[in-house]
Structures are given as structure tokens and as C-alpha cells.
mmCIF file of C-alpha atoms in Angstrom:
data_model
loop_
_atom_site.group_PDB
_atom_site.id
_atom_site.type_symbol
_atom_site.label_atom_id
_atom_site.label_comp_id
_atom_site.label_asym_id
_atom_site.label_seq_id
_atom_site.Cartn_x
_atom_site.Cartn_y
_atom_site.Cartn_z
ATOM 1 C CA UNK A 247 120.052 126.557 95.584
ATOM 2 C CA UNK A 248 118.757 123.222 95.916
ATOM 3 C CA UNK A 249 120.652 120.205 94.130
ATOM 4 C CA UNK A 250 118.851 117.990 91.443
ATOM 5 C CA UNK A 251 117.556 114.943 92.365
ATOM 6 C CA UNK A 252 116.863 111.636 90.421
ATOM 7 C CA UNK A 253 114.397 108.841 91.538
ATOM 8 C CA UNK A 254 116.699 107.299 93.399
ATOM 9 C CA UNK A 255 117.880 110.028 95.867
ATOM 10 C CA UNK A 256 114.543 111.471 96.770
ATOM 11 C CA UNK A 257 114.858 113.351 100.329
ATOM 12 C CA UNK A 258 113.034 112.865 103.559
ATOM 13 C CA UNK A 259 112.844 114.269 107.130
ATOM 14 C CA UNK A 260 111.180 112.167 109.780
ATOM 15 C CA UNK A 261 110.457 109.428 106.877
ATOM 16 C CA UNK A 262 108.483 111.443 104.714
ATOM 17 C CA UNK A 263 109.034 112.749 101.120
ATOM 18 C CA UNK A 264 110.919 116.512 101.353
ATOM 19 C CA UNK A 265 112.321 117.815 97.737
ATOM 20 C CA UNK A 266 113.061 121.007 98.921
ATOM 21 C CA UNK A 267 113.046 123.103 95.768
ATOM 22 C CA UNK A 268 110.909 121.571 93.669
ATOM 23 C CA UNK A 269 107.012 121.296 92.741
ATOM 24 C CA UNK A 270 105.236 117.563 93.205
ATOM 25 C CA UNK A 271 102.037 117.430 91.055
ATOM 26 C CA UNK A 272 99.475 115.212 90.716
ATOM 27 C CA UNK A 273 97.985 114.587 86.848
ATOM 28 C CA UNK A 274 95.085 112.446 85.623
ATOM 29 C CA UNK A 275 96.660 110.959 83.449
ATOM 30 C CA UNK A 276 99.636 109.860 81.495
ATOM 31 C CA UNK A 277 98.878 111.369 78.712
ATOM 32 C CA UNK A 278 97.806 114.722 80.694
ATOM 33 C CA UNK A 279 101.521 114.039 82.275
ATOM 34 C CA UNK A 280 103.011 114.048 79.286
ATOM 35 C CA UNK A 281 101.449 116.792 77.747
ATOM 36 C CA UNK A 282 102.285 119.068 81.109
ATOM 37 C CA UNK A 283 105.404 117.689 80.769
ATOM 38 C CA UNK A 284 106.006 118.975 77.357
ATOM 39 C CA UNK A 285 104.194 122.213 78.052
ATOM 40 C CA UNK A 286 106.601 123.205 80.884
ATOM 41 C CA UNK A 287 109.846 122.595 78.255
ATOM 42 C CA UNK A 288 108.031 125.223 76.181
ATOM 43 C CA UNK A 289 108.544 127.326 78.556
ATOM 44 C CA UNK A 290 111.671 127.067 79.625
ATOM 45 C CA UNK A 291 112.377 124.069 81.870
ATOM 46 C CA UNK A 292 114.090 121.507 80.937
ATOM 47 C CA UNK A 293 113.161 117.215 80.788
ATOM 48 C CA UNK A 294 116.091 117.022 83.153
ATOM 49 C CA UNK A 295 113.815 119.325 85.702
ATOM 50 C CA UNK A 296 110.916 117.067 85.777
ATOM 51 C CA UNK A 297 110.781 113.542 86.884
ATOM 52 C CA UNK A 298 107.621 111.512 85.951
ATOM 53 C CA UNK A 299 106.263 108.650 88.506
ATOM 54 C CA UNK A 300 103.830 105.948 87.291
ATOM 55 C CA UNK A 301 100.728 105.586 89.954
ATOM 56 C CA UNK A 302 102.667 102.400 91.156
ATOM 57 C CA UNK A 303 105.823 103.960 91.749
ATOM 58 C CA UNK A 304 103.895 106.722 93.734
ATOM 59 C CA UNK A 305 101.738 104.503 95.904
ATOM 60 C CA UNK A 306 104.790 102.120 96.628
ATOM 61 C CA UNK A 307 106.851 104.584 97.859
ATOM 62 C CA UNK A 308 103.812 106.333 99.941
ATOM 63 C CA UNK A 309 102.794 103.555 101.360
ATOM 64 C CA UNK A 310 106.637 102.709 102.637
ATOM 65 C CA UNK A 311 107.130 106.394 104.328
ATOM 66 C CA UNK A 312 103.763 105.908 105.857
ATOM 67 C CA UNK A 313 104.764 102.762 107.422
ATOM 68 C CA UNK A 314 108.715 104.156 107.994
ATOM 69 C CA UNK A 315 107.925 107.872 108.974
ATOM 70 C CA UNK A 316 108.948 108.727 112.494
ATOM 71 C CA UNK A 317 105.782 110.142 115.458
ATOM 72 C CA UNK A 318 107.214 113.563 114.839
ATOM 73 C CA UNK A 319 106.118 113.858 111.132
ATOM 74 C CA UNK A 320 102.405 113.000 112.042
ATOM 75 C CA UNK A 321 102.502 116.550 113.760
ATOM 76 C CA UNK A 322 103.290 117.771 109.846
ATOM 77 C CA UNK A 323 102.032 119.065 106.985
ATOM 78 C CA UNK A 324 103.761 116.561 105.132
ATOM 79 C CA UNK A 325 102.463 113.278 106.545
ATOM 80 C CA UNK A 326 99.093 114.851 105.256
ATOM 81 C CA UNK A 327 100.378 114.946 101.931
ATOM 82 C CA UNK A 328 101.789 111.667 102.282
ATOM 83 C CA UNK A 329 98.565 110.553 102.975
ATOM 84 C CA UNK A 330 96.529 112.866 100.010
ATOM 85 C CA UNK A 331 98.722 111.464 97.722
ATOM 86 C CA UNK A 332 98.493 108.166 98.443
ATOM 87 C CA UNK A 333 95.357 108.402 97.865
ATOM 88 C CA UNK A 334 95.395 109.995 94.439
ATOM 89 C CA UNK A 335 98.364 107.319 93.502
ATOM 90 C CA UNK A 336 95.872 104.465 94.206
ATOM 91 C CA UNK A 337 93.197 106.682 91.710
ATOM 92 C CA UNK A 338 95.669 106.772 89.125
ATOM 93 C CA UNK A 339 97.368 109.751 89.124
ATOM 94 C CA UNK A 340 100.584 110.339 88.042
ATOM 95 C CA UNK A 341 103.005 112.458 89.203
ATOM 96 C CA UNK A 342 106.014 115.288 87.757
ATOM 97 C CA UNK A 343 108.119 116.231 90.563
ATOM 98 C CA UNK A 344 109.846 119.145 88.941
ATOM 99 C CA UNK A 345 112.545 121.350 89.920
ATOM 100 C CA UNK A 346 111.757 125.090 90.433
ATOM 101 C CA UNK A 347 114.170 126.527 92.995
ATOM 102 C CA UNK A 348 113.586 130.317 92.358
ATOM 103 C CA UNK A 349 109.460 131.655 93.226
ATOM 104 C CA UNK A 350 109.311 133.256 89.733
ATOM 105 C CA UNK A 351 108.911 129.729 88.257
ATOM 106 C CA UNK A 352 105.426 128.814 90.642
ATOM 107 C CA UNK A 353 103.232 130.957 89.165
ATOM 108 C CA UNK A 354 104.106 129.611 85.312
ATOM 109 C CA UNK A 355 103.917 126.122 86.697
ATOM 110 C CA UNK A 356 100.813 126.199 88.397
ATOM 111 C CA UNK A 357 99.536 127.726 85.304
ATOM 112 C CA UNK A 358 100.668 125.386 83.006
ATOM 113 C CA UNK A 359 99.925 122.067 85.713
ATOM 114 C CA UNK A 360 95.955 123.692 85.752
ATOM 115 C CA UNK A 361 95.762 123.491 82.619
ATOM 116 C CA UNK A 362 96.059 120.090 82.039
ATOM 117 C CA UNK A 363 94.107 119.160 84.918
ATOM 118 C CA UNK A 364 96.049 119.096 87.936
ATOM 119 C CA UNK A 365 94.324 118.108 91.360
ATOM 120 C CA UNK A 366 97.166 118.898 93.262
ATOM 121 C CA UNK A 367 100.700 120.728 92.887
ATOM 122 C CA UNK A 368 102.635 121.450 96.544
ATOM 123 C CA UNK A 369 106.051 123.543 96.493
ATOM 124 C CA UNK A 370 108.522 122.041 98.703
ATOM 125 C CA UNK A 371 110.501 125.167 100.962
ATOM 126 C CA UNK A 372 113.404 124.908 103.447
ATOM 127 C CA UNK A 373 110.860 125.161 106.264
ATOM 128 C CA UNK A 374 107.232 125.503 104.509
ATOM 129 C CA UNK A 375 105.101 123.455 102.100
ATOM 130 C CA UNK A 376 103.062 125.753 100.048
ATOM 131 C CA UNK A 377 100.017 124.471 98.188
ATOM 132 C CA UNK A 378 100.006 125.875 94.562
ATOM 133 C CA UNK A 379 96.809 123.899 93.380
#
């Protein structure tokens, strides 16, 4: 099973962003964060599972693996999301990255994210990145 992670001990490979394990999510707001936040407690998650990132966090960090990421990852999938979140960083969005190791959780998170307006949620997989939303 995949370990926990905190802000500050965020994975890569090749210099881009790889929480294997968890669900990254894109929200329109912070309200709309917090409220998807809350949602997934109430059903069984805990706040330690989710880690929230301000638009500012999201687009500093983006824009550093784009600059640090290694040839090899522009042949990925995840330089792409790199990139699509970037994008929705510098709109605004914030962002849970929450923990979901087992597949049973997706579906009730992707649920739960559409309802409160997700534009994106990816799962992160030892050697896949599956788009939920």
C-alpha cells in the first residue's frame, strides 16, 4: 500500500508530480474545496487523507517540474497533466490530493469531487494514470 504523504514529500519520476495512490483534483473554488473536502470525511476518509493546495501553491510547484522535468517525461502522460494543471492553477483552481490506495474508494470520490464541480480528478497507479473526471 502506498505511504502517506504531506506537502513536503510529494513524489516525482523524471521531475514530474507521481502520488502513486492517491486522487489529485481540481475544484473551483475554495469554498467548493472545502465543501468536497468535508463531503469525503462523511464518507469515510479522513482530513489526514486529503491535502488542500491554494492556486499559488499549485502553479508554483507546476511551473518548477515543468522547468526541472527530465526529456523522458515529455513522452508521458504526466507532463500533460503537468501542463493541464498548470493551467487550471493559474484559473484558480484549487486542488485536494487525497489518498485512496484501494479502487473501491474511486468511484465514491469521483462522485462526491462531481458534485461539487470538479474539472478534473486523475488517480495516480504504480504504472498508469487513470482519469476519473
Amino acid at each position: 500500500m502506498p505511504e502517506r504523504y504531506t506537502k513536503d514529500s510529494l513524489p516525482t519520476s523524471f521531475g514530474t508530480l507521481k502520488p502513486v495512490g492517491y486522487v489529485m483534483a481540481a475544484l473551483p473554488s475554495a469554498e467548493a474545496a472545502a465543501q468536497a473536502a468535508q463531503a469525503l470525511t462523511e464518507i469515510g476518509f479522513s482530513l489526514d487523507d486529503v491535502l488542500y493546495f491554494t492556486p499559488s501553491e499549485t502553479t508554483q510547484d507546476m511551473e518548477a517540474g515543468l522547468r526541472n522535468s527530465s526529456e523522458a517525461a515529455g513522452f508521458g502522460y504526466e507532463i500533460t497533466l503537468m501542463r493541464r494543471f498548470h493551467k487550471l492553477a493559474a484559473e484558480g483552481y484549487r486542488w485536494l490530493l487525497i489518498y485512496a490506495p484501494q479502487r473501491e474508494h474511486e468511484e465514491r470520490i469521483k462522485d462526491t469531487l462531481a458534485a461539487f464541480g470538479a474539472a478534473t480528478a486523475v488517480k495516480y497507479n504504480r504504472l498508469t494514470v487513470e482519469e476519473l473526471i
